[in-house]
XYZ file of C-alpha atoms in Angstrom:
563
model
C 64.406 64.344 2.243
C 65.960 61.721 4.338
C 64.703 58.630 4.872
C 61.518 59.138 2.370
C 58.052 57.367 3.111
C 57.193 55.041 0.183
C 53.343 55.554 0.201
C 53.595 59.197 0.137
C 55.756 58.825 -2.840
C 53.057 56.752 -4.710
C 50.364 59.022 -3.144
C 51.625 61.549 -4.980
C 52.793 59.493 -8.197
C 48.992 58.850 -8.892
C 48.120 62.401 -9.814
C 51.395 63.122 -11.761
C 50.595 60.235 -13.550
C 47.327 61.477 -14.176
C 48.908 64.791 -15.729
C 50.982 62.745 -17.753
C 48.495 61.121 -18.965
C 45.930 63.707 -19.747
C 48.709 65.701 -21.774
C 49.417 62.661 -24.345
C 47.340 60.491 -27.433
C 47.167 57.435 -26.872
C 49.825 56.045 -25.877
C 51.247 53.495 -28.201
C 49.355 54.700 -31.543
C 53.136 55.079 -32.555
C 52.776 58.809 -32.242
C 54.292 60.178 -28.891
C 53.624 63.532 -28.324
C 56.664 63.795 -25.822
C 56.992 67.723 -25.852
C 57.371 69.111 -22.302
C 57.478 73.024 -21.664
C 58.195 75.349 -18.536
C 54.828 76.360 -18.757
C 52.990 72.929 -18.483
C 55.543 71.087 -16.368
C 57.023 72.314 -12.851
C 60.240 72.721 -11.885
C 61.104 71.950 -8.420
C 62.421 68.879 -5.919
C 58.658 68.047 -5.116
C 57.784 67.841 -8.981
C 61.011 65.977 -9.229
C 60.157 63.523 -6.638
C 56.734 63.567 -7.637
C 57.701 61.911 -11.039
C 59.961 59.664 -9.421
C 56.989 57.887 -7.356
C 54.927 58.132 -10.888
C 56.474 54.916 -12.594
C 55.386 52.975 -9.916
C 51.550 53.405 -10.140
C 50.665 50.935 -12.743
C 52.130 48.243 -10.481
C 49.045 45.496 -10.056
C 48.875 43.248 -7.098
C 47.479 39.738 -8.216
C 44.485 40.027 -6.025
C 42.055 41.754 -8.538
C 43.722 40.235 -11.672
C 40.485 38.932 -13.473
C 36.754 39.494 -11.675
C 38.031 41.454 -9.219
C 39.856 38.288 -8.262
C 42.890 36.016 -8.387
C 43.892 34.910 -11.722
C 43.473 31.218 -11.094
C 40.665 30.869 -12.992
C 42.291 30.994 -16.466
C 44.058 27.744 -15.711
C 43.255 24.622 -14.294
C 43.165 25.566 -10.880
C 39.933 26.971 -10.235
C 36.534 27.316 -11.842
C 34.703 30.950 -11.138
C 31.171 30.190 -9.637
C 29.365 33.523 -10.395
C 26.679 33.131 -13.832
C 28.582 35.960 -15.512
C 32.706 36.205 -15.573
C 35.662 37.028 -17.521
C 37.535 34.333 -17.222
C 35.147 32.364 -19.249
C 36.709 34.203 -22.595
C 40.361 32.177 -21.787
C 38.291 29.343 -20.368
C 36.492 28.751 -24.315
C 39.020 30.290 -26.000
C 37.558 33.206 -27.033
C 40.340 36.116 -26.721
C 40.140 37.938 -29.726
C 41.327 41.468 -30.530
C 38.115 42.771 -29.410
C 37.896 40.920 -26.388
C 40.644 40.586 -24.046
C 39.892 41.185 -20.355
C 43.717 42.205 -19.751
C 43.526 44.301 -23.431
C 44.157 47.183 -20.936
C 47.239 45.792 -19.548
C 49.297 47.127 -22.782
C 48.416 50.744 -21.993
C 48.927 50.310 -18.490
C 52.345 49.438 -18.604
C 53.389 51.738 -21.612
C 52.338 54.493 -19.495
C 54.499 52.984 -16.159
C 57.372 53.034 -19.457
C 56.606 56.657 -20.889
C 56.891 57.922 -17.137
C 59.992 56.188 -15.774
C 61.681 57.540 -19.513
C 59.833 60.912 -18.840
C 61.632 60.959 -15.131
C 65.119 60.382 -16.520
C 64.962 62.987 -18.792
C 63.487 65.696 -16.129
C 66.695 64.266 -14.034
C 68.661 65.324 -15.987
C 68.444 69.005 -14.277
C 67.566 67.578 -11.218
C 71.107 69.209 -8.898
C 69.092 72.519 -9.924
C 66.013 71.384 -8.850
C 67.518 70.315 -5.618
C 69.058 73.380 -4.609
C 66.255 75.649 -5.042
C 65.162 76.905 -2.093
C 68.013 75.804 -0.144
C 71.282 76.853 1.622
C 74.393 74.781 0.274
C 75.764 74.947 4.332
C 72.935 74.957 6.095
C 71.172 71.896 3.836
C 73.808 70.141 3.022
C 72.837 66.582 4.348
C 69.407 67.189 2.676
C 71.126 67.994 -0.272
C 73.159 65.107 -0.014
C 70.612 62.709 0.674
C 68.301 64.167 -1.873
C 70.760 63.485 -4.504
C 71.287 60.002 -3.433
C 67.765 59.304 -3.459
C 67.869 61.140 -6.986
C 70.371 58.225 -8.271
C 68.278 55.605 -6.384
C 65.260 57.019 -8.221
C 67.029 56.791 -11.375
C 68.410 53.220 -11.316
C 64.286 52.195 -10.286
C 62.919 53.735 -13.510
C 65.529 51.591 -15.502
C 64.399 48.900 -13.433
C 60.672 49.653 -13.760
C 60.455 49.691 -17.613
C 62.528 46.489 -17.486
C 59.286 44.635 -15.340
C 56.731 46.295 -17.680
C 58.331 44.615 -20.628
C 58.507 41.552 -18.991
C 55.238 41.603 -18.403
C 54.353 42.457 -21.566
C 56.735 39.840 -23.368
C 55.152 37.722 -21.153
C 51.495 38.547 -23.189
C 52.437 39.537 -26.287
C 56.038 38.376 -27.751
C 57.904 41.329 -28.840
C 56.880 45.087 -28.598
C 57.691 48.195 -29.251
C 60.860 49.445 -27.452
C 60.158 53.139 -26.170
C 63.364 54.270 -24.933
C 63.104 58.158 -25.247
C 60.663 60.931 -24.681
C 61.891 64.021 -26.417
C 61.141 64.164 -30.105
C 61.827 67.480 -31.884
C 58.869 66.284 -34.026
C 56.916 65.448 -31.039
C 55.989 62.010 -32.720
C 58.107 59.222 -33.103
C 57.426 55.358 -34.849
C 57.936 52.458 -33.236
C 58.658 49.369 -35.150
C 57.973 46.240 -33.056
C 60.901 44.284 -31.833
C 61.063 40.588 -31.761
C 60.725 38.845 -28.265
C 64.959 38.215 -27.945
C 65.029 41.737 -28.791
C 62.880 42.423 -25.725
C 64.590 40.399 -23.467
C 68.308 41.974 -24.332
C 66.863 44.789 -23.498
C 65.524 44.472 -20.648
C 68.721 42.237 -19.297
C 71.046 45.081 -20.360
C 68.507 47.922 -18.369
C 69.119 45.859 -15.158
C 72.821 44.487 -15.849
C 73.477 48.615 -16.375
C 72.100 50.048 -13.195
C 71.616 46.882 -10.910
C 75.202 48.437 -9.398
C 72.902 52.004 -8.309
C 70.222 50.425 -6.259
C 70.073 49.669 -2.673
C 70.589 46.089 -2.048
C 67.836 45.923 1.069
C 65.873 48.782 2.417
C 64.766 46.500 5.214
C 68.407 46.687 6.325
C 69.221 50.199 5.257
C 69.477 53.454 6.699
C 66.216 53.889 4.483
C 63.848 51.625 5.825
C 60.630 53.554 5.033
C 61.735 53.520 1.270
C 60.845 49.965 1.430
C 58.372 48.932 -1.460
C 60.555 50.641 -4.496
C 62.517 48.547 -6.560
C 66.258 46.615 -4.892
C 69.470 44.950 -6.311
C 67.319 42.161 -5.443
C 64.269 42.618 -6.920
C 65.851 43.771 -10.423
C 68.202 40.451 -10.250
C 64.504 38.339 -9.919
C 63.220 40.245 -13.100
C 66.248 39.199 -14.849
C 66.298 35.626 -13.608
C 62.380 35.104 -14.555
C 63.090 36.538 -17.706
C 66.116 34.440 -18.662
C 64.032 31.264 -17.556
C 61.100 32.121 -19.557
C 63.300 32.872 -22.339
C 65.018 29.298 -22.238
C 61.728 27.667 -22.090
C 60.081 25.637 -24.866
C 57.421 28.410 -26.114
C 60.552 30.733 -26.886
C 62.990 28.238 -27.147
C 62.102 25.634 -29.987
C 65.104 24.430 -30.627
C 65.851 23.691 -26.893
C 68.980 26.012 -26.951
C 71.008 24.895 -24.257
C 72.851 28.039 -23.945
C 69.776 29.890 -22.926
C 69.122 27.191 -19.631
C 72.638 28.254 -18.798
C 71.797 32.046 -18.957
C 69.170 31.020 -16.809
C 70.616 29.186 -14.349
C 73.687 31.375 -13.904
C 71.055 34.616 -13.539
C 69.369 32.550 -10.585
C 72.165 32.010 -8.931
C 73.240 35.197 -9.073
C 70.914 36.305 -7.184
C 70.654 33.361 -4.596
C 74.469 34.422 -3.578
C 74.347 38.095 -3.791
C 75.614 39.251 -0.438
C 73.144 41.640 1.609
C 69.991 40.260 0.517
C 69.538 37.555 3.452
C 66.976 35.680 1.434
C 65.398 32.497 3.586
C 62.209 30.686 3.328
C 59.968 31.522 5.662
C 59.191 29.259 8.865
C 55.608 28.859 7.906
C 54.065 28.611 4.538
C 50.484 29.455 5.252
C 50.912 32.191 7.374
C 53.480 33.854 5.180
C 50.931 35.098 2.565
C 48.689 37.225 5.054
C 49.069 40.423 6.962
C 52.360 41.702 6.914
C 54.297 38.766 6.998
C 55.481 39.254 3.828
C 56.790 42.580 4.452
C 59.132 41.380 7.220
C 59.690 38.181 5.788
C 63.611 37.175 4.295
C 61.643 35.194 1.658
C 60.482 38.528 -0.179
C 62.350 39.902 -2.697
C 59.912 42.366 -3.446
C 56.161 42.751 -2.796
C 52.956 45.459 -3.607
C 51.323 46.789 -1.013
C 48.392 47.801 0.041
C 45.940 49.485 2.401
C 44.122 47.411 4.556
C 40.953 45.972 3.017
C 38.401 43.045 2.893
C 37.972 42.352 -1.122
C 39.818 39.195 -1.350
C 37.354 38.138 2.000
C 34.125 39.122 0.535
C 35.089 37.897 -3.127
C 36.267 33.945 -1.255
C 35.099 33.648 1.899
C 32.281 30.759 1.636
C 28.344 31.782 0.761
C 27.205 30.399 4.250
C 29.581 33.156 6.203
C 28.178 36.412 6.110
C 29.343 38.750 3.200
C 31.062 36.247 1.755
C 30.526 35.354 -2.119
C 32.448 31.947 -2.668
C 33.244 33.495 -6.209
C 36.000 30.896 -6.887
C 36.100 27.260 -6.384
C 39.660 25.273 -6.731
C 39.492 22.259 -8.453
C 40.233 18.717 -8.000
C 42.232 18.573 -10.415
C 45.013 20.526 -8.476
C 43.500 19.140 -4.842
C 44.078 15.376 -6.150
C 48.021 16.658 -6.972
C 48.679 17.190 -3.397
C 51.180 14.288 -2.226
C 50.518 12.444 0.653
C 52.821 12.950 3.806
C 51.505 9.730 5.586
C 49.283 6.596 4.329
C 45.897 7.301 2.577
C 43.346 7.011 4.903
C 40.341 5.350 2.248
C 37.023 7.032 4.398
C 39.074 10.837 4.108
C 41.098 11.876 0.647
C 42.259 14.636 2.665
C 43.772 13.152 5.198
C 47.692 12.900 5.481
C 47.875 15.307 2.649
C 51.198 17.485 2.247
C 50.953 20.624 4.778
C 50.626 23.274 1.807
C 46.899 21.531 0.694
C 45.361 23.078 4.020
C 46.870 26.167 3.553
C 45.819 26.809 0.160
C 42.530 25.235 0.323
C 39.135 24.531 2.474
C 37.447 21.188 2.029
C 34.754 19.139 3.416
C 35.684 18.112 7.039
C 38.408 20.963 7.482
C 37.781 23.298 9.897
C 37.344 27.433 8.743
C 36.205 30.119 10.608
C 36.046 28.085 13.927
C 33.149 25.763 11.847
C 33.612 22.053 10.091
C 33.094 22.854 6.263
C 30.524 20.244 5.276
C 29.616 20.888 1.187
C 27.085 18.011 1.388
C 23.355 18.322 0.753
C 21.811 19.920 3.533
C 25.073 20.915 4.929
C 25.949 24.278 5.681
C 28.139 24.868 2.621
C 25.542 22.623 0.469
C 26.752 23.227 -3.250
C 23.623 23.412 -4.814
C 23.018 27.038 -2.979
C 22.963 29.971 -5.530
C 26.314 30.868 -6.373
C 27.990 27.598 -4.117
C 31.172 25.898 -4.878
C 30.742 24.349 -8.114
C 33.915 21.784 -7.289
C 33.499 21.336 -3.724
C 36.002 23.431 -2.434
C 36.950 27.352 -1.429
C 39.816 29.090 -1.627
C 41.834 29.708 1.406
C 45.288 30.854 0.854
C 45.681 34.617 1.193
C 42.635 35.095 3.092
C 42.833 36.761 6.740
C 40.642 34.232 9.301
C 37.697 35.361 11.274
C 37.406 38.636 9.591
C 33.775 40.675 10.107
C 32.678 40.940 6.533
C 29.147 42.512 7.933
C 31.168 44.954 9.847
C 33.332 45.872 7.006
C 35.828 44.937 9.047
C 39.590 44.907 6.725
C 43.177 43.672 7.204
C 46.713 43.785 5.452
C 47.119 42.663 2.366
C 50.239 42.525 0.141
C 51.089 40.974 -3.086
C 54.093 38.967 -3.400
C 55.801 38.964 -6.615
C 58.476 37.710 -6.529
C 59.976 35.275 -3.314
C 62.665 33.237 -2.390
C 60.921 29.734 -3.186
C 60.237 30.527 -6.404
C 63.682 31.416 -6.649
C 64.444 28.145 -6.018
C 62.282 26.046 -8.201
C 63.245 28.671 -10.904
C 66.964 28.066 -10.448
C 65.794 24.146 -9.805
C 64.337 23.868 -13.517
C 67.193 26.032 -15.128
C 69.640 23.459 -13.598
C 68.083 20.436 -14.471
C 67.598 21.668 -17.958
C 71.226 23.375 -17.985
C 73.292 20.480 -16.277
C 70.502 17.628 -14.844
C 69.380 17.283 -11.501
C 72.483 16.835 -9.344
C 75.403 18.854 -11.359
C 76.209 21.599 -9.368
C 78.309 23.478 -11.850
C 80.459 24.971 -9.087
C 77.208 26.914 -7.615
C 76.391 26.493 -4.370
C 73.902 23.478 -5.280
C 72.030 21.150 -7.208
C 68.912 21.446 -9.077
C 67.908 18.596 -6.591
C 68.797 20.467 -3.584
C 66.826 23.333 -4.775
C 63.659 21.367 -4.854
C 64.160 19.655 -1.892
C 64.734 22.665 0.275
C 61.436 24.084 -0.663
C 59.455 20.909 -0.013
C 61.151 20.433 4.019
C 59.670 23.839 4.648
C 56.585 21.693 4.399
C 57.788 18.550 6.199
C 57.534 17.001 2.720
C 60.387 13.911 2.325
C 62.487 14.638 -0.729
C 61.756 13.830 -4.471
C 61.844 10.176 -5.409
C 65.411 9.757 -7.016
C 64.557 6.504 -8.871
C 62.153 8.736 -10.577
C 64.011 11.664 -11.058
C 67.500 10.763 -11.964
C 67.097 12.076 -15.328
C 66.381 15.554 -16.974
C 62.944 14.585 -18.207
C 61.919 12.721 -15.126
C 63.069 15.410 -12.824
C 61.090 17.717 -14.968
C 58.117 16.543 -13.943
C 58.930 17.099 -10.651
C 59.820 20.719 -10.852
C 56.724 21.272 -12.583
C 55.006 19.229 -9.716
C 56.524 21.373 -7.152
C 55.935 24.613 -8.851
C 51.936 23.473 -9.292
C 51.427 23.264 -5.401
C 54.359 25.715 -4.068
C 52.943 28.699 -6.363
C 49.574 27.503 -6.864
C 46.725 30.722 -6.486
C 49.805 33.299 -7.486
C 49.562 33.940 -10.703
C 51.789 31.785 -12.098
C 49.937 28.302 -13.308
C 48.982 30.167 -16.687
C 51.866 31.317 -17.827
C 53.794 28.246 -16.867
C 51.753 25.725 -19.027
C 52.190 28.346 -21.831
C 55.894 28.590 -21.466
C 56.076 25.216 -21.205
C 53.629 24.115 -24.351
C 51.533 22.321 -22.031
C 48.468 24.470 -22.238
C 46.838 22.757 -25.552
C 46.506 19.843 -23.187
C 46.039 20.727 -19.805
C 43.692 23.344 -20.883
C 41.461 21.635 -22.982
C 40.776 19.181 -20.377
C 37.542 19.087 -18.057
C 37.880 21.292 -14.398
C 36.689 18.308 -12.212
C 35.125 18.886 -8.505
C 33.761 16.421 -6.374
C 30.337 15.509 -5.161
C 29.858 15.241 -1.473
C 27.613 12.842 0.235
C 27.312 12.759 3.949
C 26.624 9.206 4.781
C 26.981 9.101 8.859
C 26.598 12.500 11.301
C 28.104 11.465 14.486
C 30.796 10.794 13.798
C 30.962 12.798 10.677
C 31.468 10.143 7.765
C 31.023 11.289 3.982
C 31.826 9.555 0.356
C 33.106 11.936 -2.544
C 32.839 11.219 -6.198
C 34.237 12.599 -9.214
C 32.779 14.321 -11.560
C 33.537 17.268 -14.476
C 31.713 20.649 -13.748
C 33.201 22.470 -16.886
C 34.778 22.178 -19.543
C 37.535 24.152 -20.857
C 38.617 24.967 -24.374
C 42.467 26.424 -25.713
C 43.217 27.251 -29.239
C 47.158 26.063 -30.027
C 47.257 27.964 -32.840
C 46.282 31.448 -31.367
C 46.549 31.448 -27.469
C 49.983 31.042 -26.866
C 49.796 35.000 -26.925
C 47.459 37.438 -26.696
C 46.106 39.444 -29.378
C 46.869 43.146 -30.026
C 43.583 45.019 -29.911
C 42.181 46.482 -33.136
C 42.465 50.119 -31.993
C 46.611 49.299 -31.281
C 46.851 47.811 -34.789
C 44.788 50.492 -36.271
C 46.795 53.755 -34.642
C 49.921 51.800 -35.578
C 50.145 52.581 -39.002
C 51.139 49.971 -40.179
C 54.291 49.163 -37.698
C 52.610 46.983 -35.282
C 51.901 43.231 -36.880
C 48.924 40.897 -35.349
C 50.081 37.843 -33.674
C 49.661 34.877 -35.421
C 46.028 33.121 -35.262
C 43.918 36.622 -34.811
C-alpha cells in the first residue's frame, strides 16, 4: 500500500464508522457493548485499513462550529446578525443540560475514542491480515510498507484519543477514561476521572508513541499520507494541554510547576529537528486555499473539499448570495494597535496589518467595491439581516468568489500553527520564568511575542510596560486576541484565564456610520452597544453533561457544578 492517499482513507473511515456505530448503545451510558465476532466484523488488510482511517472522522474543522459558522460568536468578537441563532444560549447564559448546542460534541468524540481503541485491538492480528492474499517474495515491499503504515496507524489512534480528550477536558473537566474495548461481559463502568487525571493521560498516550510517528509527511517518502496525525502535531496537543492545565481555571493555586511543564512541552516542540516550522510570509493569505497545506507554519490542519459555505454564510448582504450572518465587533476592531499616527477623520487608518486581514470596514475596499455601511450606502446596516456592528468578517474567506454560480474554493482548517506556538510558549515563559529568562531554551518569552508581531511589521512590545510578569501578561493576551482572533480560540482563553465573568458580561459594541461628504468620501462613526451579553461564574466555566448522559450513567457520571 505504499505511499497511501489520505482522503481515501477517511472516505472509507466514514462508513466503518458508521458500522461501528450502528452495532453499539449509546455510547457513554457506561455500558459498552464492545463484543466483536468473525461473523459481524471482516478480516482482511482493507478492513484493517479501513478502521485505521475510522478514528479520524469525527475531526471538526472550525468553520461550521456554531450556525453553520465560526465560533466567534460565543465571545466577544462577533455578534450573529440572523433573528434566530445558537449562539444566543452562551451569549445569555442559558446552557443548561437540555440545551447545549455542542451537547453532541461528547458523543462525537467518544466514538473517534471507541474506534481508535477498537483499531488497536483488531491490530493486534494485523501481520495475518496483511499477508492474506499475498506472496511473502513477490510482495514483500508491500508487505513491508503495509506494516509500517500498520505501526504509523497505531501510534495515530494513541494520538487521536489523546485530542478527543483534550477537547473534551477542554468542555467538561474530567471524563470518563475508555481505554479498552473487549469486555467478557460486554459492558463495562466508567467512573469519571478528575481533569489532572485526564491530562496524565493524555500526556503519557503521546509521551508513549510520539517516538512511532512520522515527524513530516510533507517531507517524507509518504507525502500523500499528509493530513493524519505527526511527531509534530501530537507534541502541539501536549503543549496546549500542559498550558491549559497551568492556567488559572485549573490552576488555583498558581502552581508554578505546572507553567514549567508548559513551557518545557512548547519548547519541545519548537526545537524538534525535522519539523521546519516558520511563520508564514503573509498573514492574510495564509488562511485561504491551500496555503496552509504547504505552509511551514502548520503543524497540522483538516481538510476539506472545495466549497463556498464560509462565502455564502459572510460574504456581505449587498454581494450576491451572500448572508452577512456574522458581524465582528468593535470591541476587538478598537484593540487593533496602530502602526503609524491616528489619522482623527479615519479610525482605520494606520491600523496594524492583521485588522485588514481579519476584517472589512467602512472605506476598505472588498470585492473590487469601497464598503460604505452608511445609510443609503450599499452595505446600509439597517437592511434585513445587515451588520449589526458595522463590520463583516473577512479572514478565511476566498475573494471574488461567484456565490450565484455556486462557484467553491479550498478550504482547510488550521488547528494548530506555528504562531500560536509561540504565544503559547510566550505565556508559559512569562508565567514560568518572566518575560526575558530564557532558561537555557532557545529564547525569551519576549522574543516569542515579538517574532509573531514583525510578521506583521508591528514594532515590538513596549518594555516599560512589560518588564514584569503581570504587565507582560497583558500583552500575551493582547497578542493572542488579534493573532488568533476568528479561530476558535477567544472562548476558551477568557475561560482558562477567569476572565470570562467580565469580558462576557459586557455589551458587544458596533459603530454607527454616517457619511458626511461623497467626493471625497468623508464619514463620522459613533459608538454604540448593539447587544448585550450575559455569563454565569458559577456555572459556565464548563459545560453541562446532558440529562440523558447523567441518566444512562448510573450513577457514575456527577453534574458539574451550577446545573
Amino acid at each position: 500500500m505504499k505511499n497511501m492517499k489520505f482522503k481515501y482513507i477517511v472516505t472509507m473511515a466514514t462508513s466503518i464508522t458508521l458500522l461501528l456505530v450502528s452495532c453499539e448503545k449509546d455510547l457513554l451510558d457506561t455500558k459498552l457493548d464492545t463484543e466483536r465476532t468473525p461473523e459481524t466484523i471482516a478480516t482482511s488488510s482493507s478492513a484493517l485499513f479501513g478502521f485505521a482511517g475510522a478514528f479520524y472522522t469525527p475531526l471538526r474543522d472550525g468553520f461550521t462550529e456554531i450556525d453553520n459558522n465560526v465560533f466567534a460568536t460565543v465571545s466577544d468578537e462577533a455578534q450573529n446578525n440572523l433573528p434566530t441563532n445558537d449562539a444566543l444560549f452562551y451569549n445569555q447564559g442559558l446552557i443548561s443540560e437540555t440545551i447545549n448546542p455542542e451537547s453532541f460534541i461528547y458523543k462525537s468524540y467518544y466514538e473517534g475514542i471507541r474506534a481508535a481503541n477498537f483499531f488497536l485491538d483488531y491490530a493486534q492480528d494485523a501481520d495475518t491480515y496483511i499477508l492474506i492474499g499475498k506472496d511473502p517474495v513477490a510482495d514483500a515491499s508491500v508487505i513491508t510498507n503495509d506494516r509500517q503504515n500498520v505501526a504509523w496507524f497505531k501510534a495515530e489512534a494513541h494520538i487521536a484519543k489523546a485530542f478527543y480528550y483534550s477537547e473534551l477536558i477542554k468542555r467538561y473537566g474530567g471524563v470518563p477514561i475508555v481505554n479498552q474495548t473487549l469486555d467478557k461481559s460486554g459492558k463495562i463502568n466508567i467512573p469519571r476521572s478528575t481533569y489532572n487525571q485526564v491530562v496524565e493521560y493524555i500526556v503519557k498516550e503521546i509521551d508513549d508513541n510520539k517516538a512511532n510517528l512520522q515527524v513530516n509527511w510533507k517531507t517524507s517518502a509518504f507525502s500523500g499520507n499528509d493530513g493524519r496525525f505527526t511527531l509534530g502535531a501530537a507534541l502541539a496537543i501536549k503543549a496546549r494541554v500542559l498550558l491549559y492545565a497551568a492556567s488559572p481555571l485549573n490552576n488555583p493555586t498558581n502552581d508554578v510547576e505546572k507553567w514549567k511543564r508548559a513551557a518545557a512541552a512548547c519548547n519541545e516542540l519548537i526545537t524538534t529537528p525535522g519539523l521546519n516550522l516558520a511563520l508564514n510570509q503573509f498573514y492574510g493569505s495564509y488562511f485561504r486555499g491551500t496555503a496552509p497545506l504547504t505552509s511551514a507554519e502548520t503543524i497540522f490542519a483538516i481538510r476539506r473539499p472545495a466549497n463556498n459555505t464560509i462565502e455564502k454564510e459572510n460574504y456581505p448582504i449587498a454581494t450576491p448570495g451572500g448572508k452577512g450572518a456574522i458581524s465582528p465587533s468593535d470591541n476587538l476592531v478598537a484593540a487593533y494597535e496602530y502602526s503609524g499616527t491616528p489619522n482623527p477623520t479615519d479610525p482605520y487608518a494606520n491600523r496594524d496589518s492583521r485588522l485588514a486581514n481579519t476584517v472589512a470596514y467602512n472605506g476598505s475596499t472588498w470585492n473590487n467595491r469601497v464598503m460604505d455601511f452608511s445609510v443609503g450606502g450599499t452595505d446600509d446596516m439597517s437592511k434585513a439581516n445587515g451588520s449589526k456592528t458595522g463590520y463583516y468578517l473577512k479572514k478565511f474567506l476566498n475573494d471574488n468568489l461567484n456565490l450565484v454560480q455556486n462557484a467553491t474554493a479550498q478550504h482547510n482548517w488550521v488547528v494548530f500553527r506555528y504562531a500560536e506556538l509561540l504565544l503559547n510558549y510566550a505565556e508559559a515563559m512569562n508565567e514560568a520564568y518572566g518575560p526575558d529568562n530564557n532558561n537555557g531554551y532557545g529564547k525569551t518569552a519576549r522574543q516569542a511575542v515579538n517574532e509573531v508581531r514583525a510578521r506583521s511589521a508591528m514594532p515590538i512590545i513596549n518594555i516599560a510596560t512589560t518588564n514584569t510578569k503581570d504587565g507582560f501578561r497583558l500583552a500575551v493576551k493582547h497578542e493572542r486576541r488579534i493573532e488568533l482572533a476568528f479561530e476558535g480560540h477567544r472562548y476558551w482563553d477568557l475561560l482558562r484565564w477567569k476572565d470570562a465573568e467580565i469580558v462576557l458580561n459586557q455589551p458587544i459594541i458596533g459603530v454607527k456610520v454616517t457619511k458626511v461628504s461623497s467626493n471625497p468620501n468623508v464619514w463620522t462613526y459613533q459608538k454604540a452597544a448593539v447587544a448585550t451579553r450575559k455569563f454565569n461564574a458559577n456555572a459556565n466555566y464548563l459545560y453541562p453533561f446532558t440529562r440523558t448522559e447523567i441518566v444512562n450513567s448510573n450513577g457514575t457520571l456527577v453534574q458539574n457544578p451550577g446545573y
